[in-house]
mmCIF file of C-alpha atoms in Angstrom:
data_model
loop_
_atom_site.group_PDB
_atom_site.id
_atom_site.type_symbol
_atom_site.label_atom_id
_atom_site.label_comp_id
_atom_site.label_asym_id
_atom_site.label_seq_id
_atom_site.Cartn_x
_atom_site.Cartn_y
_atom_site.Cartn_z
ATOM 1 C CA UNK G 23 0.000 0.000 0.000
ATOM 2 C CA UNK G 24 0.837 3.254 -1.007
ATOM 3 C CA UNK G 25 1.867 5.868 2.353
ATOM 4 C CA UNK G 26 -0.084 8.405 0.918
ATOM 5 C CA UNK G 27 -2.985 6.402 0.937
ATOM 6 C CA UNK G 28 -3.054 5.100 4.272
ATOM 7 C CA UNK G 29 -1.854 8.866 5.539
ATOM 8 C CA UNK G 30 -5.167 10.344 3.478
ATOM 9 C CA UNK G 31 -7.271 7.032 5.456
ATOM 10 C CA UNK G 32 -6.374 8.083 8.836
ATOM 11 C CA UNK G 33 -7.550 11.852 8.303
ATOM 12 C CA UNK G 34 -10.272 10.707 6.543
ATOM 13 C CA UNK G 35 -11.377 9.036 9.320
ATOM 14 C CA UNK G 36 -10.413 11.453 11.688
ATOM 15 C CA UNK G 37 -12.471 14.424 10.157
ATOM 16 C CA UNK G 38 -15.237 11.807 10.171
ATOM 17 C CA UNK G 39 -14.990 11.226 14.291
ATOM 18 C CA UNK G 40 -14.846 14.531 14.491
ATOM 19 C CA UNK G 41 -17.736 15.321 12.485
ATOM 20 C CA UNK G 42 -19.580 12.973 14.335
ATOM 21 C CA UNK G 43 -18.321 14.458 17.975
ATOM 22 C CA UNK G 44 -19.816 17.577 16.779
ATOM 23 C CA UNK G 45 -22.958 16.429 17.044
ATOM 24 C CA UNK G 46 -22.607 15.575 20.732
ATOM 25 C CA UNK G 47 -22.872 18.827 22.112
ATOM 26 C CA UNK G 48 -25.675 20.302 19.612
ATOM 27 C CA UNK G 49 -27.867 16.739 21.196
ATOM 28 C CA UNK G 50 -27.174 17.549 24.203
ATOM 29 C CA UNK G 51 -28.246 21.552 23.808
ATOM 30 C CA UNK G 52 -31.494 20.420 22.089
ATOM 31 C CA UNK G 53 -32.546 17.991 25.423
ATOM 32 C CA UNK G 54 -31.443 21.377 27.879
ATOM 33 C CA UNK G 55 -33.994 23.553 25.345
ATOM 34 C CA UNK G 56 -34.360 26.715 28.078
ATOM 35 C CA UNK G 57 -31.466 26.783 29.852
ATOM 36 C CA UNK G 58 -28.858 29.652 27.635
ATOM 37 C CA UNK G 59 -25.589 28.991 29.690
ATOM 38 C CA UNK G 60 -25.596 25.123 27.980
ATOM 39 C CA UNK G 61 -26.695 26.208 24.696
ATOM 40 C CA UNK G 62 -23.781 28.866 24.328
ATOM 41 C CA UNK G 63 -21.117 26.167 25.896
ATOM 42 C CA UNK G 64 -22.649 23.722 23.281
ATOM 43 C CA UNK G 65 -22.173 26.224 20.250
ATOM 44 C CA UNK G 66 -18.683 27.266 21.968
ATOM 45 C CA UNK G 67 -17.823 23.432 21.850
ATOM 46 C CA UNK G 68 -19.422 23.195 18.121
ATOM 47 C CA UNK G 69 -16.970 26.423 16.753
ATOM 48 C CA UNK G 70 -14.003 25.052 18.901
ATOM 49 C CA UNK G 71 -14.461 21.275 17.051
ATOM 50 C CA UNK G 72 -14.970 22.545 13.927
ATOM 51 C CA UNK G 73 -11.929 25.181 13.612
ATOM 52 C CA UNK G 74 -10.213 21.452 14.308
ATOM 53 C CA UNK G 75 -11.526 20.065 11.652
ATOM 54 C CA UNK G 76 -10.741 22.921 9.240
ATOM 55 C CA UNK G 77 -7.235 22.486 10.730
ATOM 56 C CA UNK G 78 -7.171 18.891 9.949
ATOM 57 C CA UNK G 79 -8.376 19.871 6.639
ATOM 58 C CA UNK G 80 -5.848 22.087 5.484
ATOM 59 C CA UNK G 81 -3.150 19.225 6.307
ATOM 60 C CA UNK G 82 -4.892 16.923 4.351
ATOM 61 C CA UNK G 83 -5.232 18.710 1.334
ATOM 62 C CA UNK G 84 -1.724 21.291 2.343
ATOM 63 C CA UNK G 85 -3.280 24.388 1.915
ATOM 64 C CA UNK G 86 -2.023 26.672 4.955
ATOM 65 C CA UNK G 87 -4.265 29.356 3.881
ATOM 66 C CA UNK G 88 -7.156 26.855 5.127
ATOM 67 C CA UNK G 89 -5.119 26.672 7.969
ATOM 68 C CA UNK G 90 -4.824 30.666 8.593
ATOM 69 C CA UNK G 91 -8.791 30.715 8.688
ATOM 70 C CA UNK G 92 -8.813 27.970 11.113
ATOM 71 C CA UNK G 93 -6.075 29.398 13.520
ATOM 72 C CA UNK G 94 -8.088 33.182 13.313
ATOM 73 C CA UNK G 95 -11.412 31.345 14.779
ATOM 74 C CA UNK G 96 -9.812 29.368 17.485
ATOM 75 C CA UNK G 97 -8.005 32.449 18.873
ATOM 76 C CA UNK G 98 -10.626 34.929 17.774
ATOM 77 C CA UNK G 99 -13.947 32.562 17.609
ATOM 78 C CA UNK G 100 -14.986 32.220 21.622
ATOM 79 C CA UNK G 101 -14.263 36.053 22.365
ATOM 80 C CA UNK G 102 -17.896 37.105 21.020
ATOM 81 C CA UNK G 103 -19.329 34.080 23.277
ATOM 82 C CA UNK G 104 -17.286 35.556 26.060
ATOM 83 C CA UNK G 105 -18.654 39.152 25.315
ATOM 84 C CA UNK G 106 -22.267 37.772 25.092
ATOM 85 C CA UNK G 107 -22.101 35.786 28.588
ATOM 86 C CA UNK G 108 -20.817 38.836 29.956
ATOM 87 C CA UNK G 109 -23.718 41.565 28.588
ATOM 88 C CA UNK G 110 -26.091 38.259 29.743
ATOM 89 C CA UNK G 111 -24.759 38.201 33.049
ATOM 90 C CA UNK G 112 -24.616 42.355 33.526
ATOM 91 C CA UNK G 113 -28.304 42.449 31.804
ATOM 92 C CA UNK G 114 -29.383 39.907 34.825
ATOM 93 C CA UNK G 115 -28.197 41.688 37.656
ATOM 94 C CA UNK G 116 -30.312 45.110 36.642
#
């Protein structure tokens, strides 16, 4: 067997288990359907896993610039979930 093709397998296969560990948080937001702290730590988890994947992406098909856009949302992505807890939090104690 070729190296590439057991290399392109594996991260096949790991974008596909992470695809599917995705889901787990937006299941588990649907069952808590009122409560807004688990629903924004279930769409923090969703845009955490998927700048992974777009990470694991851009390896597999070795296109840094992919990469760039997947780097800018894991160090730029939770800040507006941050900033929205926090105007939550302030709006509740007025």
């Amino acid at each position: 067997m070729n190296l590439d093709t057991i290399q392109n397998f594996v991260l096949n296969f790991a974008v596909g288990a992470m695809i599917l560990a995705m889901l787990i948080p937006l299941y588990k937001a649907g069952n808590h359907g009122d409560d807004i702290w688990e629903m924004m730590l279930a769409f923090s988890s969703v845009a955490a896993k998927s700048a992974i994947v777009i990470l694991v992406i851009s390896i597999m098909r070795d296109d840094w610039m992919i990469g760039v856009v997947g780097v800018i949302i894991l160090s730029v992505g939770n800040a507006g979930f941050m900033l929205l807890a926090h105007i939550i939090k302030r709006t509740g104690e007025l």
